[in-house]
Coordinates of C-alpha atoms in Angstrom, one line a residue:
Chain A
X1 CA 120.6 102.8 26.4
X2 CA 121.2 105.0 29.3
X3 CA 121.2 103.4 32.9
X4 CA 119.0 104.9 35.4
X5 CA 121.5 105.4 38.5
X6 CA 120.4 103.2 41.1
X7 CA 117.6 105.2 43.6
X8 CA 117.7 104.7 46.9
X9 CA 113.9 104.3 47.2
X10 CA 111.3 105.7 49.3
X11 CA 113.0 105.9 52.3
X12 CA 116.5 108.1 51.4
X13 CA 117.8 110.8 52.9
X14 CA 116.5 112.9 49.4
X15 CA 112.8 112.0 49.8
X16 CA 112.7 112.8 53.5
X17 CA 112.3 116.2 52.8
X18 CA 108.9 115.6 51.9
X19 CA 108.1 113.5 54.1
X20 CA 106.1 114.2 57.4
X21 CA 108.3 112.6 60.2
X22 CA 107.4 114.6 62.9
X23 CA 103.9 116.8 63.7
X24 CA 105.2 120.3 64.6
X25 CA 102.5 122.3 65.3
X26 CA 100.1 119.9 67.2
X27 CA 96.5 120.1 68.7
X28 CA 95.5 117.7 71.4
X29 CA 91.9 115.8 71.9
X30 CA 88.7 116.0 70.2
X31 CA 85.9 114.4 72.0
X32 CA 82.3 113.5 70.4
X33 CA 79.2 112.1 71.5
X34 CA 76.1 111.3 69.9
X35 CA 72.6 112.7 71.5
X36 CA 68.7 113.0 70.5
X37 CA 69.2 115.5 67.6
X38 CA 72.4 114.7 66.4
X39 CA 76.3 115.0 66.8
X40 CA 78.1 117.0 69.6
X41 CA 81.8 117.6 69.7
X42 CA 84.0 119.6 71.8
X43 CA 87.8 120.4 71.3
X44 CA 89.3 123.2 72.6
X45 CA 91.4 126.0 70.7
X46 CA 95.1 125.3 71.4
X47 CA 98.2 125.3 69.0
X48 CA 101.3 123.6 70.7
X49 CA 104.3 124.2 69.4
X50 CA 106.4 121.5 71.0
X51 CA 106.2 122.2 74.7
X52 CA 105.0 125.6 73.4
X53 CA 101.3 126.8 74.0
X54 CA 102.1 128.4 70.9
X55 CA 98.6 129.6 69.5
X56 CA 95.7 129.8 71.6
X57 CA 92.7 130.8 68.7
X58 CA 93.0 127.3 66.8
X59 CA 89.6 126.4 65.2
X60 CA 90.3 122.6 65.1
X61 CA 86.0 121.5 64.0
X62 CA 85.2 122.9 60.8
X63 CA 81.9 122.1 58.8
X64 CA 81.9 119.9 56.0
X65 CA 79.0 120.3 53.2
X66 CA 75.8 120.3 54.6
X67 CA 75.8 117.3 57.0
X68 CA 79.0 116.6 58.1
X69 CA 81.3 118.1 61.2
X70 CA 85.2 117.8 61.4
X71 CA 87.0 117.5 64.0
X72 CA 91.3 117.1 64.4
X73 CA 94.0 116.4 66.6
X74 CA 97.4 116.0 65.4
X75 CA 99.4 118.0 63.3
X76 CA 97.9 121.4 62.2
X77 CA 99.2 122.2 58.7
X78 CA 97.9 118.5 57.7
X79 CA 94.2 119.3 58.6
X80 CA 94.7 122.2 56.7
X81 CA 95.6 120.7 53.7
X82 CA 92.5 118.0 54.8
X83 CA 90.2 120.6 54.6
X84 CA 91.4 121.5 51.0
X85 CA 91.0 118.4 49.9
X86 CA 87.5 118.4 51.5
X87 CA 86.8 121.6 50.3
X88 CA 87.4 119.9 46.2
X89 CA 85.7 117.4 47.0
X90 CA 82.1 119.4 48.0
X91 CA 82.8 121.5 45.4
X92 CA 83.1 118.6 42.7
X93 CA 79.6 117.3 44.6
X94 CA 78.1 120.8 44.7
X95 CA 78.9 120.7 40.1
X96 CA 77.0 117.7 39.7
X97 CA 74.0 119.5 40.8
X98 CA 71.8 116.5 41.0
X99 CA 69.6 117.1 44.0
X100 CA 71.9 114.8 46.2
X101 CA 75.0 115.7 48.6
X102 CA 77.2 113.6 50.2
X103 CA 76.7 112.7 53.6
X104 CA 79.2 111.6 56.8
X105 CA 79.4 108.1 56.3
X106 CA 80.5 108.9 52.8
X107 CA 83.0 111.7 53.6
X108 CA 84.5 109.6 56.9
X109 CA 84.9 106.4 53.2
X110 CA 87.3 109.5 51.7
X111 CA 89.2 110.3 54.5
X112 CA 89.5 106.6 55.4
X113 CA 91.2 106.0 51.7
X114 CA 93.1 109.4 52.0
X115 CA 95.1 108.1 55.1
X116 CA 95.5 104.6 54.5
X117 CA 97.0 105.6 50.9
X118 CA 99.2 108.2 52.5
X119 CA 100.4 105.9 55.2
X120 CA 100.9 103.2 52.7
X121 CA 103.6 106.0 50.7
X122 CA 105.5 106.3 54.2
X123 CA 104.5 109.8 54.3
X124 CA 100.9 110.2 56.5
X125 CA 98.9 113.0 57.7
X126 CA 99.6 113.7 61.2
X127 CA 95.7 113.4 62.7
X128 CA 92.9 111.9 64.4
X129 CA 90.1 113.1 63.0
X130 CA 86.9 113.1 64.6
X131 CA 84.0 113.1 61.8
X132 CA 79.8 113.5 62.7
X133 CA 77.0 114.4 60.8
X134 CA 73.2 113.5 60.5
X135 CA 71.6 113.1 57.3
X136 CA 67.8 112.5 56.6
X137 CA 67.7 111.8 60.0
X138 CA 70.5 108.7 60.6
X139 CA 72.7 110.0 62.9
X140 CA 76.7 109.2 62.3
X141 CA 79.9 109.5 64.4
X142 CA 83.1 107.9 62.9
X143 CA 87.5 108.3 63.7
X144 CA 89.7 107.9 61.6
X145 CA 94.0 107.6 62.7
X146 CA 96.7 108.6 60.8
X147 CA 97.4 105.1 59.7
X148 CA 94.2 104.6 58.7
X149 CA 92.2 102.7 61.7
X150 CA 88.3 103.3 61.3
X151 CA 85.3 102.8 63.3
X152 CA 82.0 104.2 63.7
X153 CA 81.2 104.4 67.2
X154 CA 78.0 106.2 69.7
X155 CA 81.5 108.4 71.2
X156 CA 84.8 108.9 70.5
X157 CA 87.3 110.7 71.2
X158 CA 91.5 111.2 69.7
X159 CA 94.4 111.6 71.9
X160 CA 94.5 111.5 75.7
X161 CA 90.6 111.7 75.5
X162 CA 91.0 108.1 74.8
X163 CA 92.8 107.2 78.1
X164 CA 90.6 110.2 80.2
X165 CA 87.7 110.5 78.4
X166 CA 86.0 107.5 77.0
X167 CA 86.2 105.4 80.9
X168 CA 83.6 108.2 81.5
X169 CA 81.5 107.8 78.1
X170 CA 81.7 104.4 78.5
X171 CA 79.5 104.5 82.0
X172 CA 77.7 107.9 81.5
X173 CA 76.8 107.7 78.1
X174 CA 73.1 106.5 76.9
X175 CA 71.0 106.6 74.1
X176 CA 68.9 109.9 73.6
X177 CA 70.8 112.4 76.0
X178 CA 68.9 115.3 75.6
X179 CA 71.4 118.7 74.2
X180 CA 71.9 120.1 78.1
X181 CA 73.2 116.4 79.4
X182 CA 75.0 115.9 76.2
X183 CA 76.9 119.4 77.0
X184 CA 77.4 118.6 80.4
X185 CA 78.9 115.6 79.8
X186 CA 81.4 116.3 77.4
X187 CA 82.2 119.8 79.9
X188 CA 82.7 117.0 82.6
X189 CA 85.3 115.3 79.8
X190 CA 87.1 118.5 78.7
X191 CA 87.4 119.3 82.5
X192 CA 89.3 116.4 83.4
X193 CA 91.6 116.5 79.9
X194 CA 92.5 120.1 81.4
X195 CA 93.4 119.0 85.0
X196 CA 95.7 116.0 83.9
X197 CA 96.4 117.3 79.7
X198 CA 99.5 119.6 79.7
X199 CA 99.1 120.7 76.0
X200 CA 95.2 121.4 77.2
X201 CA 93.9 125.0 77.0
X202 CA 91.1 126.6 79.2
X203 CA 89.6 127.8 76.0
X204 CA 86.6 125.8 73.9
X205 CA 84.7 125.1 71.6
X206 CA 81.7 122.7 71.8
X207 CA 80.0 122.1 68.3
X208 CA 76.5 120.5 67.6
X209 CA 75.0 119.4 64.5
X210 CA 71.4 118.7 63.8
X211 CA 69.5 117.7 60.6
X212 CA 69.2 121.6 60.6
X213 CA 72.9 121.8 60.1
X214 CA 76.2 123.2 62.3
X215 CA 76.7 125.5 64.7
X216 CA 80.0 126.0 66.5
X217 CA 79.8 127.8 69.7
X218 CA 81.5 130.9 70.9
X219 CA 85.1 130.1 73.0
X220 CA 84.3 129.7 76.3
X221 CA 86.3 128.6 79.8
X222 CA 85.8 125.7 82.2
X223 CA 85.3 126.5 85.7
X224 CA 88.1 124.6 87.3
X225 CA 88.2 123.9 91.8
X226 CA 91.6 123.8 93.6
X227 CA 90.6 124.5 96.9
X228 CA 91.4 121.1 98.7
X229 CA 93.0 121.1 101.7
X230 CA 96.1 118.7 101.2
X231 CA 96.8 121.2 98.3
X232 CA 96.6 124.3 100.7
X233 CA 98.6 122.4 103.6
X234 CA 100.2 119.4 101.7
X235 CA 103.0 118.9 104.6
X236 CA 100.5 119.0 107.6
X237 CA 102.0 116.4 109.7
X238 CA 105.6 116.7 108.8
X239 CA 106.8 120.3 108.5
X240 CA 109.6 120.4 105.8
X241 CA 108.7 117.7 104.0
X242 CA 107.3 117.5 100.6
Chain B
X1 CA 149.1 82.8 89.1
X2 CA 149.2 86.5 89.0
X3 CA 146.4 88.4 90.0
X4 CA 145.0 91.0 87.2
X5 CA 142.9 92.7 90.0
X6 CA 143.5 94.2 92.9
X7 CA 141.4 92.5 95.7
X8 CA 138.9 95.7 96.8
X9 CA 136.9 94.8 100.5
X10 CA 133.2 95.0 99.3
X11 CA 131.8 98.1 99.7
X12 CA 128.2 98.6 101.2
X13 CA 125.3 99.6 98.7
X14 CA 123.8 98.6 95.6
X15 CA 126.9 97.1 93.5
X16 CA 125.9 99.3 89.5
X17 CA 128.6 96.4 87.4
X18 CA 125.8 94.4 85.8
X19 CA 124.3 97.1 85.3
X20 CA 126.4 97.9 82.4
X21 CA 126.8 94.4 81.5
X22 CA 123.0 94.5 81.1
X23 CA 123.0 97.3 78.5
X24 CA 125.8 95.5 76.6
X25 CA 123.5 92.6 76.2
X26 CA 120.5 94.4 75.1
X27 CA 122.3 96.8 72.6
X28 CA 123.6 93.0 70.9
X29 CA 120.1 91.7 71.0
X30 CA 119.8 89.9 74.3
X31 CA 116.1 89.6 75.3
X32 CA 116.1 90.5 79.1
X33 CA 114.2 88.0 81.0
X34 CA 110.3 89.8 81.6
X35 CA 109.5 90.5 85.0
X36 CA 106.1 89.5 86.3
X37 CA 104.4 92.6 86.8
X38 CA 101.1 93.8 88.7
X39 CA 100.1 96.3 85.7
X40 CA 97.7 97.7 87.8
X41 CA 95.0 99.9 88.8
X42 CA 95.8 101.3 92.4
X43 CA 94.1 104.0 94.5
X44 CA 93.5 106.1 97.6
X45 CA 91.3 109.2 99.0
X46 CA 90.9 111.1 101.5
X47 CA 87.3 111.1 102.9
X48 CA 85.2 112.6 106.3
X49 CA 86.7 110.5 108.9
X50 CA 90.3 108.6 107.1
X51 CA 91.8 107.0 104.1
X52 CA 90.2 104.6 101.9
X53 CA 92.4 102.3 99.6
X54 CA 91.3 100.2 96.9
X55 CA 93.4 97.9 94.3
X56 CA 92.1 95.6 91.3
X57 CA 93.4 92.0 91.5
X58 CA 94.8 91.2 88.1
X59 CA 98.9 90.0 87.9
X60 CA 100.4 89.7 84.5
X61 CA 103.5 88.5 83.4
X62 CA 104.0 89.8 79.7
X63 CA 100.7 89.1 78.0
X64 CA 99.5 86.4 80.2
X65 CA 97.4 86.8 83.6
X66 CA 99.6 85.0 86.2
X67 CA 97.3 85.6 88.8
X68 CA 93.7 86.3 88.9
X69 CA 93.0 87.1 92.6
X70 CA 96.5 88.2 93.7
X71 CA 96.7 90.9 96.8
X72 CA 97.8 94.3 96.2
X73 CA 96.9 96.1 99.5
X74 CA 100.2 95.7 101.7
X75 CA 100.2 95.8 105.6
X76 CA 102.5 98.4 106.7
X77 CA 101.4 99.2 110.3
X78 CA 97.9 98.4 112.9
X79 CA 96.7 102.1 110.9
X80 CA 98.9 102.4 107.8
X81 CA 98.6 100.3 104.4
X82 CA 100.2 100.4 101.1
X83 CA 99.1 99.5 97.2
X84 CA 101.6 98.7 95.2
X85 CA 102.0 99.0 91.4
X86 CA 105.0 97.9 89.0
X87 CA 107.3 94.7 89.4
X88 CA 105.2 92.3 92.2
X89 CA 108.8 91.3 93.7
X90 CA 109.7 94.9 94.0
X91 CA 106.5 96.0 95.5
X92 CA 106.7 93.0 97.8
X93 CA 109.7 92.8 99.4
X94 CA 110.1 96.5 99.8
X95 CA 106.4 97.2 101.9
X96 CA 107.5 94.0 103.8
X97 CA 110.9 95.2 104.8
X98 CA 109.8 98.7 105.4
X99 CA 106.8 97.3 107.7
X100 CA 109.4 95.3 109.8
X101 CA 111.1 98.5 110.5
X102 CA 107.9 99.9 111.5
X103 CA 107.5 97.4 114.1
X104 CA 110.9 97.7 115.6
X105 CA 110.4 101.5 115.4
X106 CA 107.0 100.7 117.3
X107 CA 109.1 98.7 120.0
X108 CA 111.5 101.4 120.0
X109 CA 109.8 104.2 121.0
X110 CA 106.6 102.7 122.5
X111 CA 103.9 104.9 120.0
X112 CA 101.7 104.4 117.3
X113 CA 103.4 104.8 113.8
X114 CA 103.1 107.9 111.9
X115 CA 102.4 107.4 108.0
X116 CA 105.7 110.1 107.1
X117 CA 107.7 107.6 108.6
X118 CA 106.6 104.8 106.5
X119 CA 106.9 107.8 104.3
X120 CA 110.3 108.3 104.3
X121 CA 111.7 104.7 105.0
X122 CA 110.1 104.0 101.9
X123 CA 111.2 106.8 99.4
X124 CA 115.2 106.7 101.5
X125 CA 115.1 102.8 100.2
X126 CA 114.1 103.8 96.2
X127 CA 116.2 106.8 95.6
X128 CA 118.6 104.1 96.9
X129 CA 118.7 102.2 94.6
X130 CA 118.3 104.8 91.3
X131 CA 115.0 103.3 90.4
X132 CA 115.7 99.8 90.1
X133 CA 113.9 98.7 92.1
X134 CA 110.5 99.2 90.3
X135 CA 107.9 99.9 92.8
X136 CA 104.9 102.7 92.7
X137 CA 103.1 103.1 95.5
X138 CA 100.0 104.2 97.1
X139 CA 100.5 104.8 101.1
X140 CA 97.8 106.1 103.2
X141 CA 97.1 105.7 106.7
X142 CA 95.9 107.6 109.7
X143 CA 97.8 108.0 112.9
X144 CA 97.5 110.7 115.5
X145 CA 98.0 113.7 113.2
X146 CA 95.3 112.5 111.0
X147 CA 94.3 110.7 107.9
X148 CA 97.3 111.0 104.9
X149 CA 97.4 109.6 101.6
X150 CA 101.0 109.8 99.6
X151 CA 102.0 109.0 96.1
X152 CA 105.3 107.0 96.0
X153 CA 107.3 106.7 92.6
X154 CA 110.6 104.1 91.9
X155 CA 112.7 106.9 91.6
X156 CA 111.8 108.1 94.9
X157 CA 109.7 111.4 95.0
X158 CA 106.1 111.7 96.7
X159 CA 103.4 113.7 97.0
X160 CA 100.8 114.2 99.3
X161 CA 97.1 114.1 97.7
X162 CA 93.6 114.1 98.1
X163 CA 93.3 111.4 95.8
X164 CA 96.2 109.6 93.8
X165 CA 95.4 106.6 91.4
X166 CA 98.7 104.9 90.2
X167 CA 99.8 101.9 87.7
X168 CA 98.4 101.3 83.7
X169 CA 94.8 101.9 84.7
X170 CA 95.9 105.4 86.8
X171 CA 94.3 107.1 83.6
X172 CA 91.3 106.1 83.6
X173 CA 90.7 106.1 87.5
X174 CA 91.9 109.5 87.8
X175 CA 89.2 110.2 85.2
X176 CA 86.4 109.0 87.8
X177 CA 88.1 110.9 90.3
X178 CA 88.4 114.4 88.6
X179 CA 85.1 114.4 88.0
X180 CA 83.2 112.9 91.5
X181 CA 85.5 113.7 94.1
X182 CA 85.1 116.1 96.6
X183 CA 85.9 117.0 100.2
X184 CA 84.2 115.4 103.2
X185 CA 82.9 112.3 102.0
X186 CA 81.5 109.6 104.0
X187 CA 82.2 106.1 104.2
X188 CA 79.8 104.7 102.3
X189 CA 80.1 107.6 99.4
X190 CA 84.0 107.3 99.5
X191 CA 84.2 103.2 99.3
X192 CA 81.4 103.7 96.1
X193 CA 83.7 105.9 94.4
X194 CA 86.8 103.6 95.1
X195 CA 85.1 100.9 93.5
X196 CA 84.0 102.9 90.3
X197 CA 87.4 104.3 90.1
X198 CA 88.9 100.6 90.3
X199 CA 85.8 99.1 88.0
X200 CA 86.9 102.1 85.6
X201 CA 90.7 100.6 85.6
X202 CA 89.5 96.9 85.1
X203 CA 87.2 97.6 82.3
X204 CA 89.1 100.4 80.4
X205 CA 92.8 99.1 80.8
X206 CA 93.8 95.8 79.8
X207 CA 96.5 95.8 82.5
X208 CA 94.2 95.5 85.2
X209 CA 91.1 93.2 86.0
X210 CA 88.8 90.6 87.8
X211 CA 88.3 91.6 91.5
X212 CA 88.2 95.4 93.4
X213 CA 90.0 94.9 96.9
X214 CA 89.2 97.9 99.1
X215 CA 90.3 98.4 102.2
X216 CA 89.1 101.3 105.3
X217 CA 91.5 103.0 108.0
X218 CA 89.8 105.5 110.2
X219 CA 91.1 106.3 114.0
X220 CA 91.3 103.4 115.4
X221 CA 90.0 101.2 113.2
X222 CA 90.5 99.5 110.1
X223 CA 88.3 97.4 107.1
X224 CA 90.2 94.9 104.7
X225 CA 87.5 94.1 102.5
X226 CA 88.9 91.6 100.8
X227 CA 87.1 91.0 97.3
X228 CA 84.6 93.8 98.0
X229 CA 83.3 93.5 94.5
X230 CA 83.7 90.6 91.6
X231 CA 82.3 92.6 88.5
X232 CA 84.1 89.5 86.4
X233 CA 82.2 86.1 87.6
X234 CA 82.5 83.1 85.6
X235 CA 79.4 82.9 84.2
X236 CA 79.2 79.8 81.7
X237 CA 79.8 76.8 83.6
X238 CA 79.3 73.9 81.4
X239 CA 76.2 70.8 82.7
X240 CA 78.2 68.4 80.6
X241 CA 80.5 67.0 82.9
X242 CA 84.0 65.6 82.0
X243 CA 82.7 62.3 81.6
X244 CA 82.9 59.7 78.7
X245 CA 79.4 59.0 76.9
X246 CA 78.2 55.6 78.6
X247 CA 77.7 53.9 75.2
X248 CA 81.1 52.3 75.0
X249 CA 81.1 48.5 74.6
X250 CA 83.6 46.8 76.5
X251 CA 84.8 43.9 74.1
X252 CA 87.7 42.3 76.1
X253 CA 89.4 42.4 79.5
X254 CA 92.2 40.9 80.4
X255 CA 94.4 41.5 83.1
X256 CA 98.3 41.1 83.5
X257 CA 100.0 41.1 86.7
X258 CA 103.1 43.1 86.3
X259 CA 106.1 41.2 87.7
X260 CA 108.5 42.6 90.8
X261 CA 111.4 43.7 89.6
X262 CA 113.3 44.4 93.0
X263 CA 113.6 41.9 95.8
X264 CA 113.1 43.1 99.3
X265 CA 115.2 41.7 101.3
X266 CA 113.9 41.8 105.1
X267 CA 117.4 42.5 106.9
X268 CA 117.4 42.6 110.7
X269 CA 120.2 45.5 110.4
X270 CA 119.0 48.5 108.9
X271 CA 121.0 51.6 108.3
X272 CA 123.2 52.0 110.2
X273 CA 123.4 54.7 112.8

């Protein structure tokens, strides 16, 4: 009988090759809120590449189905390959015709399974996703980590958002913000990720999603103020010091 | 008895042997000893008339509060105080010594102390000493110039800000500040932000907790609020005290005088002097 030669397992030098060990081409936070009508989310459009601001047109919220909004941080080719998954997964639904489609809480169970058993084979999907939908009227916001952690929650966000972002969700937010406080208070988020972020772009997206369905809006820029004085005359005081 | 070594006189300066001798150990496995740290939420702005401070009162030694109500606003000068953030022996000892040569400085050259000085006594002493000495600072003060608030770090650069927040919790102060800062404030708008910046540290970052210290320097004038807020009271206090039920039965008592077992001897000579 022939004798398999011994294998190094899992975690050899052979099987690193297709493994993810480091993200490459990264996106940074995704922030989410719920409000009256639904689900908003803002992330904005940059591709780092390392130190890099490598591409600056990244769509990182797509739509899933009917009733269900992605958002990711993390690696970008692995929320590619997400959305293929997704994009099966909707289309299998879509087959069975029966008058029923899945909704958020049952997409955020898939993607829950998808990481955990990927992080279980030593070779995860680099993300955070953010995922938010509203079906028949139940409103749903849920996160999900590249090792699997889940939670449904009234905000989150991935990231840095979690060290800049939430303190201010945390006090701000309240139940039925109406869509012009909701916007304003995740601008008032994405504003401070840009001032203290430095893979954070001037350039986003906020997303909303209603019973009615998704719409992402156009790219658009913060308006950002630099114009205190200790910035203009920081060694007032002490000429030639810093 | 030969001597392997040549006998050096002792240079002056920070002496870097252990500091190898330290690596050695923690490259075998050597657990270095933890030090107690403030892991802290610390921080300062500019507003209409001076600088306000303000500082959370949580001190933790690994996992494990060491001190709930410890002070982190340092004296430096009659107008100039410092927060400090990192290793509280570090923090300590260094705003202590550099406020003693503040005083003699006073003495010196008979005039109010300037905040660069306190400034630049403090960032000579960390880029001293590499870094080691672990100590993140928050100096801010107002002297005849005007109000100043600087950022120190252990490794000995500043910056001079608006408004700086500094330790674990800087995150999710600076967050407050970004957003609800602005120029001119007044006292009462500036101490309100200070607080929700510090409440923002203590109830996002497990580093930092129970009290927000703030304290006030304006020309002439100062405010050590002490305690200026306690969102953490203790709010379940038991009725039952920590008595026994008084349903116990005494059944027997007896009593046994215990015997001396050293004779004192009265002695007219005591010790002798």
């Amino acid at each position: 009988m022939e004798q398999k030669p011994f294998s190094r397992g899992l975690l050899s030098s052979e099987a690193d090759s297709q493994r993810t060990l480091y993200p490459y081409v990264t996106g940074t936070s995704v922030v989410a809120l719920k409000y009256k009508d639904g689900i908003l989310m803002a992330a904005d459009m940059g591709g780092s590449y390392g130190s890099t601001l490598r591409y600056k047109t990244v769509e990182r919220m797509k739509s899933i189905g009917k009733h269900s909004l992605l958002g990711a941080s993390g690696e970008l080719s692995d929320f590619q390959e997400i959305l293929r998954y997704l994009d099966e997964l909707i289309l299998y639904d879509n087959m069975w015709d029966d008058g029923n489609s899945l909704g958020p809480k049952e997409v955020h169970s898939y993607l829950t399974r998808v990481m955990y058993n990927r992080r279980n084979k030593f070779n995860p999907l680099w993300n955070s996703l953010v995922l938010g939908g509203v079906k028949n009227g139940q409103k749903y916001l849920g996160m999900v980590s590249m090792i699997g952690v889940n939670f449904e929650d009234d905000h989150v966000a991935t990231g840095f958002g979690n060290h800049l972002a939430r303190p201010i969700l945390r006090e701000e937010w309240h139940e039925n913000l109406s869509f012009e406080d909701g916007v304003k208070l995740l601008e008032k988020c994405m504003r401070v990720l840009l001032y203290r972020d430095r893979s954070a772009v001037n350039k986003l997206q906020i997303a909303k999603i209603t019973d009615e369905g998704v719409t992402v809006s156009q790219p658009y820029s913060l308006k950002t103020f630099w114009g205190f004085s200790a910035f203009s005359n920081p060694t007032a005081g002490a000429e030639g010091s810093w | 008895m030969s001597k392997g070594m040549v006998d050096v006189p002792p240079k002056g300066g920070f002496s870097f042997d252990l500091c190898r001798r330290n690596d050695m150990l923690t490259q075998k496995g050597a657990k270095a000893p933890s030090y107690r740290k403030t892991g802290t939420t610390i921080v300062g702005l500019i507003f209409q008339d001076g600088v306000i401070l303000g500082a959370d009162t949580r001190a933790t030694e690994g996992p494990i509060v060491c001190d709930k109500n410890c002070e982190k606003i340092h004296y430096m000068a009659p107008n100039i105080y410092c927060c400090g953030a990192g290793t509280a022996a570090d923090t300590e000892a260094v705003t202590d010594m550099v406020s003693s040569q503040l005083q003699l400085h006073r003495y010196h050259t008979g005039r109010e102390s300037r905040v660069v000085t306190a400034l630049t006594l403090l960032k000579r002493h960390l880029f001293n000493y590499q870094g080691y000495v672990q100590a993140a600072l928050v100096l801010g003060g107002v002297d005849v110039t005007g109000p100043h608030l600087h950022t120190i770090y252990p490794h000995g650069s500043t910056d001079t800000l608006p408004f700086a927040t500094m330790g674990s919790g800087s995150l999710a102060a600076m967050s407050v500040f970004e957003s609800k800062y602005k120029e001119g404030l007044t006292k009462d708008e500036g101490i309100k932000l200070v607080t929700e910046a510090i409440c923002a540290g203590i109830f996002n970052d497990l580093g930092s907790g129970s009290n927000v210290d703030v304290c006030l320097i304006t020309k002439g004038h100062k405010e050590y609020l002490r305690n200026h807020m306690l969102p953490n009271p203790r709010t379940y206090v038991s009725e039952k005290s920590y008595a026994f039920p008084k349903k116990i039965e005494v059944l027997l008592t007896k009593i046994t005088p215990l015997k001396e077992k050293v004779e004192i001897i009265e002695s007219s000579d005591a010790m002798e002097e």
